[in-house]
PDB file of N, CA and C in Angstrom:
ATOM      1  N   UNK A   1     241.076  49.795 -10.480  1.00  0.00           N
ATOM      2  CA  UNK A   1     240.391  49.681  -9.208  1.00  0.00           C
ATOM      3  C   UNK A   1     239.639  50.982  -8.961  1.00  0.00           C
ATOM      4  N   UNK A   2     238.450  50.891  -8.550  1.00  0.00           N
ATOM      5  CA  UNK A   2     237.596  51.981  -8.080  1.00  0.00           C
ATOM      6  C   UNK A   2     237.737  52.589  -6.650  1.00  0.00           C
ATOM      7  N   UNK A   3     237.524  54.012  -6.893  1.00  0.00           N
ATOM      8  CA  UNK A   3     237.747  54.610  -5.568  1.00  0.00           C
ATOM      9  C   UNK A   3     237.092  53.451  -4.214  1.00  0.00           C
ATOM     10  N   UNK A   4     235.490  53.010  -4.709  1.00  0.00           N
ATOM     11  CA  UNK A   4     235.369  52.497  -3.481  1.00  0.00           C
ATOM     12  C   UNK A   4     235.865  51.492  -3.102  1.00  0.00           C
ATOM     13  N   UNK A   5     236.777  50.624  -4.059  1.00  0.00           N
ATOM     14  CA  UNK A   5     237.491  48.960  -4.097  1.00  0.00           C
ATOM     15  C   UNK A   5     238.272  49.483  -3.287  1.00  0.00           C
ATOM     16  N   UNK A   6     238.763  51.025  -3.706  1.00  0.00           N
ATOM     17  CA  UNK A   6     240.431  51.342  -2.954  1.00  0.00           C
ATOM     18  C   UNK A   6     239.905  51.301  -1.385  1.00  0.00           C
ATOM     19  N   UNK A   7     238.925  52.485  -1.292  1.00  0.00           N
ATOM     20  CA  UNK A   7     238.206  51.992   0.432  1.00  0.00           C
ATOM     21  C   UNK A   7     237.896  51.077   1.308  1.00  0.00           C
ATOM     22  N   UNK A   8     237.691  50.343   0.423  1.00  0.00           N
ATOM     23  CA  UNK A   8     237.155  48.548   1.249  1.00  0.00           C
ATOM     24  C   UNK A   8     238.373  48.095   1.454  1.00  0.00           C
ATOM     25  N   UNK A   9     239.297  47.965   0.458  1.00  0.00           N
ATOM     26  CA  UNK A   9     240.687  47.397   0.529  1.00  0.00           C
ATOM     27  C   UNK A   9     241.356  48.036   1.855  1.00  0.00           C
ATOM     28  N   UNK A  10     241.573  49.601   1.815  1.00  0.00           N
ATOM     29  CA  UNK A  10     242.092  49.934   2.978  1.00  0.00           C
ATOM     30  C   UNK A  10     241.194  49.729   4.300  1.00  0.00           C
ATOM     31  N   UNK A  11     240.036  49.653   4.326  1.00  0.00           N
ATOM     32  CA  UNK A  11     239.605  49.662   5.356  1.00  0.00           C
ATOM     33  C   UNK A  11     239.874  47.559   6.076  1.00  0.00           C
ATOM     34  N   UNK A  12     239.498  47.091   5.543  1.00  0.00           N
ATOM     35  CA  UNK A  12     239.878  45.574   5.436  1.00  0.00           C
ATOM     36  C   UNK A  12     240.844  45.483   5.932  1.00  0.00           C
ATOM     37  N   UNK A  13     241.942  45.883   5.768  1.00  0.00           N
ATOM     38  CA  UNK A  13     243.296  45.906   5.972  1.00  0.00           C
ATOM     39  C   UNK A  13     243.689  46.706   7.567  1.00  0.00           C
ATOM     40  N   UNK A  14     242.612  47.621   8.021  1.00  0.00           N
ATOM     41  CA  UNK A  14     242.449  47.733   9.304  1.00  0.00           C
ATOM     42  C   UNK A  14     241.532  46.759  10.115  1.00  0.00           C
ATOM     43  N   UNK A  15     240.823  46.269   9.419  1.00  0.00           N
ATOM     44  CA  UNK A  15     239.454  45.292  10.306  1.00  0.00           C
ATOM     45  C   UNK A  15     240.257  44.375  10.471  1.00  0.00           C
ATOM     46  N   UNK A  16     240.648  43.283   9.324  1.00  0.00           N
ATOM     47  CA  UNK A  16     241.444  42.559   9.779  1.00  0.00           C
ATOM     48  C   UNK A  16     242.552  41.936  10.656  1.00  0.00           C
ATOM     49  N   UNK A  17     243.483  42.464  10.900  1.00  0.00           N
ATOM     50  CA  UNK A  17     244.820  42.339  11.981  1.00  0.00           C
ATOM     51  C   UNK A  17     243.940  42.761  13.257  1.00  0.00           C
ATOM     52  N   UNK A  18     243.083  43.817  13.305  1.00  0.00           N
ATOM     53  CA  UNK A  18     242.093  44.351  14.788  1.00  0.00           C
ATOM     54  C   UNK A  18     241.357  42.638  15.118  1.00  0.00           C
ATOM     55  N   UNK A  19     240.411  41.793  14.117  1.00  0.00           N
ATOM     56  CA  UNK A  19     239.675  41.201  14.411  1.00  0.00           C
ATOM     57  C   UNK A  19     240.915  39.691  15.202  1.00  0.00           C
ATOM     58  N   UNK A  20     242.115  39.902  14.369  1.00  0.00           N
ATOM     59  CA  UNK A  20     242.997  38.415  14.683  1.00  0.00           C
ATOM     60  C   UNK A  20     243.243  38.743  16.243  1.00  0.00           C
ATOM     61  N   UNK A  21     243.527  39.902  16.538  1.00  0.00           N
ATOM     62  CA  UNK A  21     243.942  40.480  17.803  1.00  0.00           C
ATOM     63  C   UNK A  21     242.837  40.002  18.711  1.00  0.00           C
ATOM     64  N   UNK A  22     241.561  40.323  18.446  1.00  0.00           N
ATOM     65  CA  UNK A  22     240.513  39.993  19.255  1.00  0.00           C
ATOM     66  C   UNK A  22     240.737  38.600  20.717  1.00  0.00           C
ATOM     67  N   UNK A  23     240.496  38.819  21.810  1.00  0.00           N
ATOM     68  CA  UNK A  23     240.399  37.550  22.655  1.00  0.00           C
ATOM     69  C   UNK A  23     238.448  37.199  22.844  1.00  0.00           C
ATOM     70  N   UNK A  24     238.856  35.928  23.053  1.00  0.00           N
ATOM     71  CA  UNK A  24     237.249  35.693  23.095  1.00  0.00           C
ATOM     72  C   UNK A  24     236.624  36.227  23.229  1.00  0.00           C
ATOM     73  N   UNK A  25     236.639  36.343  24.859  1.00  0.00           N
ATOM     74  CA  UNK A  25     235.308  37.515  25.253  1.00  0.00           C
ATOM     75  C   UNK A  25     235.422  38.617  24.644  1.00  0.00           C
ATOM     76  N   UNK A  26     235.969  39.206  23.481  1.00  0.00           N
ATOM     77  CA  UNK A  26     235.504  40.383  23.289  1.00  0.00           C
ATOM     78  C   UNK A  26     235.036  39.890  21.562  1.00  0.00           C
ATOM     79  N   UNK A  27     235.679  38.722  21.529  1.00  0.00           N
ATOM     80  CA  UNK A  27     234.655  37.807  20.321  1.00  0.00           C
ATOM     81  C   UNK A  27     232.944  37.846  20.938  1.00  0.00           C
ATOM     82  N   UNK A  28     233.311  37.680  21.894  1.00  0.00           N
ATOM     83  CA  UNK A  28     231.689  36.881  22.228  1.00  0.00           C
ATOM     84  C   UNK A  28     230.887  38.384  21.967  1.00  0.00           C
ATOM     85  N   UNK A  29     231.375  39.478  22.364  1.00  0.00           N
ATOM     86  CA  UNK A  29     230.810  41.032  22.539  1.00  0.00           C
ATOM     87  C   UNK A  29     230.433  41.616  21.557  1.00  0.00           C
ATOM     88  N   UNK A  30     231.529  41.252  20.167  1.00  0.00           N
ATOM     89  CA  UNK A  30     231.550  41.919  19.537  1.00  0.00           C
ATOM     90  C   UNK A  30     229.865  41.305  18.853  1.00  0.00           C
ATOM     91  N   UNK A  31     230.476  39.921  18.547  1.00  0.00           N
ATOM     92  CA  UNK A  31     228.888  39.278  18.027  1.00  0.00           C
ATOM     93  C   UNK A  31     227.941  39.362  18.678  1.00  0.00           C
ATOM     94  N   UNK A  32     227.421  39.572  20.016  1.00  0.00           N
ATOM     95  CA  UNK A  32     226.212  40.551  20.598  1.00  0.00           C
ATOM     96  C   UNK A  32     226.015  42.030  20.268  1.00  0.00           C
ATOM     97  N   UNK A  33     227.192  42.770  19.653  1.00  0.00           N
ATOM     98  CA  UNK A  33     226.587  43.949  19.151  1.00  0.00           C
ATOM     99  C   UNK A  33     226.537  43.827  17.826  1.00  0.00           C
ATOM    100  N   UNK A  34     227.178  42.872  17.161  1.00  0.00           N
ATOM    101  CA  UNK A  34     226.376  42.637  15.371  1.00  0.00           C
ATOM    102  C   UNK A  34     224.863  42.234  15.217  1.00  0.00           C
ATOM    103  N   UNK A  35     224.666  41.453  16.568  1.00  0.00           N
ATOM    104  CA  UNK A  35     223.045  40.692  16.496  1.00  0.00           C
ATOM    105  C   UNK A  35     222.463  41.900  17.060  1.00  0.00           C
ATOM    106  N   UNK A  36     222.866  43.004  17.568  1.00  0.00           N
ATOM    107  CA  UNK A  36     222.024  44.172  17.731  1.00  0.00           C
ATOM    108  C   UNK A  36     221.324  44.319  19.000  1.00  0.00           C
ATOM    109  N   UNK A  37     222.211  42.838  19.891  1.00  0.00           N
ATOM    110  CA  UNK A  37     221.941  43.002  21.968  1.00  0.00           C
ATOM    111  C   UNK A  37     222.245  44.454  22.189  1.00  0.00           C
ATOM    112  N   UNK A  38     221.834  44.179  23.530  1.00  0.00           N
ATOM    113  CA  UNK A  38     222.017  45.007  24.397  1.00  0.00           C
ATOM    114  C   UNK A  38     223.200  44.898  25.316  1.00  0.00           C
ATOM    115  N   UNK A  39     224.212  45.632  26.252  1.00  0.00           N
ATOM    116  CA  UNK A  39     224.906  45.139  27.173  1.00  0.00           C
ATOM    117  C   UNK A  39     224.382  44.097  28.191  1.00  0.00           C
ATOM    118  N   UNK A  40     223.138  44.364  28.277  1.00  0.00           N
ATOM    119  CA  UNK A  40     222.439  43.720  29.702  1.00  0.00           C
ATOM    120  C   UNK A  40     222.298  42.327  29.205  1.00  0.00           C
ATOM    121  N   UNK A  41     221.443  42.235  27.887  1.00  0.00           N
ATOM    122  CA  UNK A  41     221.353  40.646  27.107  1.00  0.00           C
ATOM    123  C   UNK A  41     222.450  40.124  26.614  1.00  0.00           C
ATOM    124  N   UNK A  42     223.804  41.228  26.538  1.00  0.00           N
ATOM    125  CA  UNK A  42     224.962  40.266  25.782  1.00  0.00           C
ATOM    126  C   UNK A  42     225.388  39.655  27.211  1.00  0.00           C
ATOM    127  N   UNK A  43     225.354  40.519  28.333  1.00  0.00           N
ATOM    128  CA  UNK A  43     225.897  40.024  29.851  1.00  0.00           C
ATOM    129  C   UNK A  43     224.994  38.589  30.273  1.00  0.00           C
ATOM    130  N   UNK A  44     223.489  38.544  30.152  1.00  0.00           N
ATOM    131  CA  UNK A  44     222.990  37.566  30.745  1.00  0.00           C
ATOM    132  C   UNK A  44     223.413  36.329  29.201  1.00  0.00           C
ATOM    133  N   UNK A  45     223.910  36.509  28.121  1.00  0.00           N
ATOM    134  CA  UNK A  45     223.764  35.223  27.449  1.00  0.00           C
ATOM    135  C   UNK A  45     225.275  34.660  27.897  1.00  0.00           C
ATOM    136  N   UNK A  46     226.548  35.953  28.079  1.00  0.00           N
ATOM    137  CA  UNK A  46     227.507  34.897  28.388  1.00  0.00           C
ATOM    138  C   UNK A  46     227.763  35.033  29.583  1.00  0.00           C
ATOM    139  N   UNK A  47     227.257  35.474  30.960  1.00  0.00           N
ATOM    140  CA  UNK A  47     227.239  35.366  32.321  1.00  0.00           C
ATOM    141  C   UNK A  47     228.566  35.780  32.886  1.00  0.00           C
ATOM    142  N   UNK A  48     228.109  37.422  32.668  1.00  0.00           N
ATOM    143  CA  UNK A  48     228.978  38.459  32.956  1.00  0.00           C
ATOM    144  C   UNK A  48     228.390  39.525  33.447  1.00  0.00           C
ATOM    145  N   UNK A  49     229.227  40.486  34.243  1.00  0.00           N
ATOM    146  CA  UNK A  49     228.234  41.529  34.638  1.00  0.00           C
ATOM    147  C   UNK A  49     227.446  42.562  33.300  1.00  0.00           C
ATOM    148  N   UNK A  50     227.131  43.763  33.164  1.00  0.00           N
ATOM    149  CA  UNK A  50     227.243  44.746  32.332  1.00  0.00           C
ATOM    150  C   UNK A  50     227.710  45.144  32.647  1.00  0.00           C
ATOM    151  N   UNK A  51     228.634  45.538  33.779  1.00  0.00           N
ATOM    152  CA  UNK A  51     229.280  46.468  33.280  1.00  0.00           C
ATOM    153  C   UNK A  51     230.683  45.771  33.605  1.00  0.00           C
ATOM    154  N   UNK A  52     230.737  44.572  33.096  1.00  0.00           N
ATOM    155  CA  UNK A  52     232.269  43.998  32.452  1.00  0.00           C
ATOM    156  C   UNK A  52     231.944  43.942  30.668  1.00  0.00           C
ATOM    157  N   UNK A  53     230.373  43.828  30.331  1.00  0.00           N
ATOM    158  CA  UNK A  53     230.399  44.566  28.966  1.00  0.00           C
ATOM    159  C   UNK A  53     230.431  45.077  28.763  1.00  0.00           C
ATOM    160  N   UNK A  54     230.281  46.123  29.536  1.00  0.00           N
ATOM    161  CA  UNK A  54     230.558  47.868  29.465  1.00  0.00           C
ATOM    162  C   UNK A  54     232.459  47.977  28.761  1.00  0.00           C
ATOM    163  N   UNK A  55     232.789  47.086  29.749  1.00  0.00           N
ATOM    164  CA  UNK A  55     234.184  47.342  29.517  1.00  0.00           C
ATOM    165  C   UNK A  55     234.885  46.594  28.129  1.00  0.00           C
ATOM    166  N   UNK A  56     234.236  45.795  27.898  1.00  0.00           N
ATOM    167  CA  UNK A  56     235.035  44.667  26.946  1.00  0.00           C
ATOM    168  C   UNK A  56     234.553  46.019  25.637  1.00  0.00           C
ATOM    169  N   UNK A  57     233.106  46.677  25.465  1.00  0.00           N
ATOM    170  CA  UNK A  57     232.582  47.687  24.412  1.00  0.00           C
ATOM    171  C   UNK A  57     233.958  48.792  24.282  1.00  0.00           C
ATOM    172  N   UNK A  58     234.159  49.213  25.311  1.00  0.00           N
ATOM    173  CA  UNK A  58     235.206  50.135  25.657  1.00  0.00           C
ATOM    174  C   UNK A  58     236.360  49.652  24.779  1.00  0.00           C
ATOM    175  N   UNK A  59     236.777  48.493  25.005  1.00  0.00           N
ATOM    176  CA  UNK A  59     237.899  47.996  24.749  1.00  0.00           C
ATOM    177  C   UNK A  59     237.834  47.832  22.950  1.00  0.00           C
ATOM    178  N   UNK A  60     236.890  47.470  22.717  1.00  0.00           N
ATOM    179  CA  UNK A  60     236.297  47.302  21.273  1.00  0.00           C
ATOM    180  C   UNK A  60     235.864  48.540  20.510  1.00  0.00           C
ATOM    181  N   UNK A  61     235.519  49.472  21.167  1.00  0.00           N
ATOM    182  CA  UNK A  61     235.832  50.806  20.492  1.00  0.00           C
ATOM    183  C   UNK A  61     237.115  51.420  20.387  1.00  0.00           C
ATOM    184  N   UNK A  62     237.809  51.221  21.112  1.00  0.00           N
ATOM    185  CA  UNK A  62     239.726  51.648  20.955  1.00  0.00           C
ATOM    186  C   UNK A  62     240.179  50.425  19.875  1.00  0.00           C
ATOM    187  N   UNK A  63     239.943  49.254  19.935  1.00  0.00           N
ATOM    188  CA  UNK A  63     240.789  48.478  19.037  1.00  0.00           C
ATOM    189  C   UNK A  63     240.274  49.272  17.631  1.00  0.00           C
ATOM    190  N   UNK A  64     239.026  49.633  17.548  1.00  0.00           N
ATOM    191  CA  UNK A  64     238.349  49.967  15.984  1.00  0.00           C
ATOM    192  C   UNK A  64     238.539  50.885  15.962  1.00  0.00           C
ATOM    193  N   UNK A  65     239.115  52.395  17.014  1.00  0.00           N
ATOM    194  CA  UNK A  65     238.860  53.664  16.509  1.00  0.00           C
ATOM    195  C   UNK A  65     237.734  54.147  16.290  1.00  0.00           C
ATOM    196  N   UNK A  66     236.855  53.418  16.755  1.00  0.00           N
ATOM    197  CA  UNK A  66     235.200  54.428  16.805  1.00  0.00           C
ATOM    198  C   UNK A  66     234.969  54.621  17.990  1.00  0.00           C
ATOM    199  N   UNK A  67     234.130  55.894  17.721  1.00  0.00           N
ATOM    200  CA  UNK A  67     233.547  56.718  19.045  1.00  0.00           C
ATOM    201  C   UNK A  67     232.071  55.977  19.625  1.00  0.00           C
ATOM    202  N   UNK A  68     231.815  55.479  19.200  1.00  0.00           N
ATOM    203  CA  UNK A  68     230.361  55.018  19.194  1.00  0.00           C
ATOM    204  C   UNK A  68     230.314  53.477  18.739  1.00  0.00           C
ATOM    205  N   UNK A  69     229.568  52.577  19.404  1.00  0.00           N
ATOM    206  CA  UNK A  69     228.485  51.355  18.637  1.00  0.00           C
ATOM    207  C   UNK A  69     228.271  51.455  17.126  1.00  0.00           C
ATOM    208  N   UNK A  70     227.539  52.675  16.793  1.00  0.00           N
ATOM    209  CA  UNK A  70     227.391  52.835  15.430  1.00  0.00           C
ATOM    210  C   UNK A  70     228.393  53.004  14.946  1.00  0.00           C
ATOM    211  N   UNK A  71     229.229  53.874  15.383  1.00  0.00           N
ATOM    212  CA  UNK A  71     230.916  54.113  14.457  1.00  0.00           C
ATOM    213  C   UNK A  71     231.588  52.599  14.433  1.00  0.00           C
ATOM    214  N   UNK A  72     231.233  51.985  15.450  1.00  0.00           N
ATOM    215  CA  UNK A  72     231.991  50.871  15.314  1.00  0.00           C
ATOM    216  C   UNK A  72     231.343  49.615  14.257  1.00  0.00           C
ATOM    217  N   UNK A  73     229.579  49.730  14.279  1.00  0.00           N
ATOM    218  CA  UNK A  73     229.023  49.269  13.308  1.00  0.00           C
ATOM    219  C   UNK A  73     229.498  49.812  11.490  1.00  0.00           C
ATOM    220  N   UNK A  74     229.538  50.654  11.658  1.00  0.00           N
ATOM    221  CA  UNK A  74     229.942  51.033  10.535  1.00  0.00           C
ATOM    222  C   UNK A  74     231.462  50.556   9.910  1.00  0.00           C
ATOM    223  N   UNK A  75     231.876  50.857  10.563  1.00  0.00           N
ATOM    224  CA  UNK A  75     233.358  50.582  10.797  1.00  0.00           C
ATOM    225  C   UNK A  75     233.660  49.261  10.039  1.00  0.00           C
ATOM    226  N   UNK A  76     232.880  47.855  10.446  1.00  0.00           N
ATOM    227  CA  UNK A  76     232.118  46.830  10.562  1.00  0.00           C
ATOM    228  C   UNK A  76     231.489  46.417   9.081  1.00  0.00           C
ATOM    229  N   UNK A  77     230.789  47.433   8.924  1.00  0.00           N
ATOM    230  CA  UNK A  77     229.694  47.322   8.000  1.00  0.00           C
ATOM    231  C   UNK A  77     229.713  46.739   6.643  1.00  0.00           C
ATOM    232  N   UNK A  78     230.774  46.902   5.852  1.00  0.00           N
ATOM    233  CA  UNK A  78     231.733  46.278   4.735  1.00  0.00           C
ATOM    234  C   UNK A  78     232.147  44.750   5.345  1.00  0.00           C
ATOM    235  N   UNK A  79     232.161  44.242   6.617  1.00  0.00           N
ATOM    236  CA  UNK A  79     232.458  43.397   6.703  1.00  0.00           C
ATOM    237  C   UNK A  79     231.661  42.158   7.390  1.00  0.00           C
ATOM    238  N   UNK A  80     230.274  42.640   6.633  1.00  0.00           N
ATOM    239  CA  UNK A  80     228.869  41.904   8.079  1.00  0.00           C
ATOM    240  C   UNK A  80     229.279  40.411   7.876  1.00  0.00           C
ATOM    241  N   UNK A  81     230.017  39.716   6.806  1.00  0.00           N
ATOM    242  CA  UNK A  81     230.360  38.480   6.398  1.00  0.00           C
ATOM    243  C   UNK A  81     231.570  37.956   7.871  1.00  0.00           C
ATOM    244  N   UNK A  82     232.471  38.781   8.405  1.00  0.00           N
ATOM    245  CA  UNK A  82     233.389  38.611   9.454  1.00  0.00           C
ATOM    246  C   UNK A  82     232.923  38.093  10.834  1.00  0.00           C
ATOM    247  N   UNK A  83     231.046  38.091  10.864  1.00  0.00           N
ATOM    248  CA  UNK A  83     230.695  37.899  11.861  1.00  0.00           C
ATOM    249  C   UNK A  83     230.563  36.163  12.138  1.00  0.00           C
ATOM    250  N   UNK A  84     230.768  35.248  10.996  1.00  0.00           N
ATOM    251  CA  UNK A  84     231.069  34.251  10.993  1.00  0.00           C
ATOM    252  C   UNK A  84     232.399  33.951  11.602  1.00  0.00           C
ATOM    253  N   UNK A  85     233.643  34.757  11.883  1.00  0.00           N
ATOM    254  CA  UNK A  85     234.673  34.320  11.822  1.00  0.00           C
ATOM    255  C   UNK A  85     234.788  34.274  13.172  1.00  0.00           C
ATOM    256  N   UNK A  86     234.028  35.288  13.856  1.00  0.00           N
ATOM    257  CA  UNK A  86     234.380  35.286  15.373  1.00  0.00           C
ATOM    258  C   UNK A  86     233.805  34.064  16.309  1.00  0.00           C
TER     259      UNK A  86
END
């Protein structure tokens, strides 16, 4: 196995059990920040405030351990195929 197989493997192994954990709405969130919305457009498609997406983002950066959208994209990034699952 290659260093980077070993990376994907461990990292997988964190995405995973995080993504089963997931509750809807932060299903619905997460797939507005894979399609690359905004809070304001992920709020008007599932008719929520922004800043209850504000919060569900919040919540979705602690389940992943990223500091950021991008950290959390990244985070993500090995797994752009997962966005089917949600």
């Amino acid at each position: 196995m290659t260093t980077s197989n070993v990376a994907v493997n461990l990292q997988s192994k964190r995405v995973l059990p995080a993504l089963s954990g997931l509750t809807n709405r932060e299903k619905d969130v997460l797939s507005g920040i894979l399609d690359g919305l905004s809070n304001k457009e992920i709020a008007r498609e599932h008719g929520i405030t922004e800043r209850t997406v504000k919060e569900y983002v919040g919540t979705l950066l602690h389940k992943f351990e990223a500091k950021d959208r991008i950290s959390l994209l990244l985070r993500l990034g090995e797994f752009s195929h997962l966005k089917d699952a949600l």
